[in-house]
XYZ file of C-alpha atoms in Angstrom:
146
model
C -28.925 12.149 -14.360
C -26.438 10.201 -12.019
C -23.907 12.485 -10.497
C -20.504 10.103 -11.451
C -18.089 9.511 -8.835
C -15.336 11.626 -8.573
C -12.231 10.442 -8.830
C -8.596 12.548 -8.080
C -6.232 11.847 -11.106
C -2.950 12.025 -10.382
C -2.982 10.763 -6.119
C -1.687 7.567 -6.735
C -1.280 6.442 -2.430
C -0.538 2.054 -3.464
C 2.253 1.069 -5.670
C 0.957 -2.727 -6.437
C 3.824 -4.719 -7.686
C 3.457 -8.918 -9.344
C 2.475 -10.648 -7.490
C -1.156 -8.090 -5.354
C -1.566 -9.100 -8.866
C -1.150 -12.366 -9.209
C -3.266 -12.618 -5.716
C -6.113 -10.566 -7.338
C -6.590 -13.157 -10.129
C -6.561 -16.359 -7.315
C -9.900 -14.426 -5.290
C -7.226 -14.255 -2.243
C -9.187 -12.080 0.388
C -6.667 -9.679 1.777
C -5.834 -8.570 -1.478
C -9.413 -8.392 -3.120
C -10.630 -6.645 0.528
C -7.306 -4.433 0.326
C -8.391 -3.327 -3.929
C -11.966 -2.886 -2.756
C -11.167 -0.633 0.434
C -8.812 1.209 -1.282
C -10.180 2.148 -4.716
C -8.935 4.940 -6.626
C -5.967 5.500 -4.762
C -3.889 1.761 -5.921
C -1.829 2.631 -9.255
C 0.920 0.141 -10.816
C 3.117 0.644 -14.037
C 3.619 -0.393 -17.129
C 6.252 -2.216 -16.082
C 4.249 -4.544 -13.895
C 1.731 -5.261 -17.071
C 4.722 -6.107 -19.083
C 6.025 -8.582 -16.532
C 2.819 -9.379 -15.881
C 2.061 -10.621 -20.410
C 6.162 -12.352 -19.455
C 5.392 -14.642 -17.027
C 1.496 -15.732 -17.200
C 0.234 -16.113 -20.956
C -3.048 -15.681 -21.247
C -3.949 -13.060 -19.146
C -4.450 -9.766 -19.550
C -3.204 -7.419 -16.612
C -5.388 -4.999 -17.246
C -8.859 -6.127 -16.995
C -8.033 -6.581 -13.265
C -6.665 -3.477 -13.332
C -10.572 -2.279 -14.522
C -12.687 -4.411 -12.038
C -11.005 -2.883 -9.216
C -10.217 0.861 -10.152
C -6.146 -0.139 -10.281
C -4.476 3.126 -12.502
C -1.873 2.206 -14.756
C 0.809 4.612 -15.165
C 3.120 5.010 -18.557
C 6.516 5.376 -17.339
C 9.505 4.525 -19.272
C 10.126 0.552 -18.614
C 13.178 0.325 -20.745
C 14.722 3.045 -18.873
C 13.959 1.482 -15.635
C 15.092 -1.603 -16.289
C 18.105 -1.201 -17.130
C 18.767 1.882 -14.574
C 17.502 -1.505 -11.923
C 19.992 -3.550 -13.251
C 22.517 -0.423 -12.254
C 21.238 -0.473 -8.080
C 20.464 -4.542 -8.305
C 24.456 -5.820 -8.388
C 25.527 -7.650 -11.998
C 24.542 -10.662 -10.354
C 21.330 -9.965 -8.735
C 18.394 -12.609 -11.581
C 15.577 -10.603 -13.056
C 13.458 -11.426 -9.850
C 15.926 -9.021 -8.174
C 15.937 -6.769 -11.364
C 12.325 -6.454 -11.408
C 11.491 -5.684 -8.079
C 13.429 -2.812 -8.012
C 12.321 -1.500 -11.213
C 8.936 -1.483 -9.366
C 10.340 0.402 -6.514
C 11.519 2.752 -9.449
C 8.277 2.352 -11.075
C 6.570 3.745 -6.793
C 9.171 6.695 -6.432
C 8.325 7.950 -10.466
C 5.047 8.109 -9.854
C 5.060 9.761 -6.213
C 3.377 6.483 -4.429
C 3.523 6.492 -0.964
C 3.905 3.100 -0.493
C 4.595 -0.183 -2.298
C 1.443 -2.941 -1.671
C 3.078 -6.189 -1.855
C 3.458 -9.887 -0.946
C 7.315 -10.513 -0.948
C 9.843 -9.846 1.978
C 12.491 -9.573 0.020
C 10.922 -6.790 -2.641
C 9.253 -4.575 0.722
C 12.754 -5.136 2.537
C 14.195 -2.982 -0.603
C 11.386 -0.869 -0.887
C 11.518 0.094 2.455
C 15.659 1.027 2.126
C 14.342 2.667 -0.945
C 12.740 4.955 0.992
C 9.510 3.913 0.456
C 7.155 1.920 3.404
C 5.480 -1.089 2.494
C 2.550 -3.007 3.358
C 2.619 -6.834 2.864
C -0.501 -7.750 2.479
C 0.063 -11.356 3.242
C 1.116 -11.149 6.603
C -1.014 -7.214 6.665
C 2.448 -5.500 8.573
C 3.369 -1.856 7.705
C 6.044 -1.341 7.530
C 8.377 2.038 7.305
C 12.484 3.123 6.809
C 11.711 6.249 9.850
C 8.308 7.192 10.498
C 7.931 11.407 11.308
């Protein structure tokens, strides 16, 4: 009987947000190669699945998550959106609010990195203490190292 590949449950190094899923669905090489290289340590949250279903009708984020071994963590979506709105300020756009919700979700599930191709989301993640990998340009940035 073949031994199943063991996965360390609870380990979540990379948190991916919506635009990463869009890039995976379009089979863009940077996102796909990142996902293949880092199987088992990539995760996302129900915030993303909720957002993805709202904006990308007819596409199920779970199928991509299964294909690339991305684990979906259940987080309190509405509570995070409320907290994200408070962080973003009274005049923030819905996109900015969702950026903050992703960052809060990443912190809640213990991720070290936010993976995105959105520069604004990257900057916000760094401000709130996460490192950020911009898979579109290949750069990794943190507020402080050490």
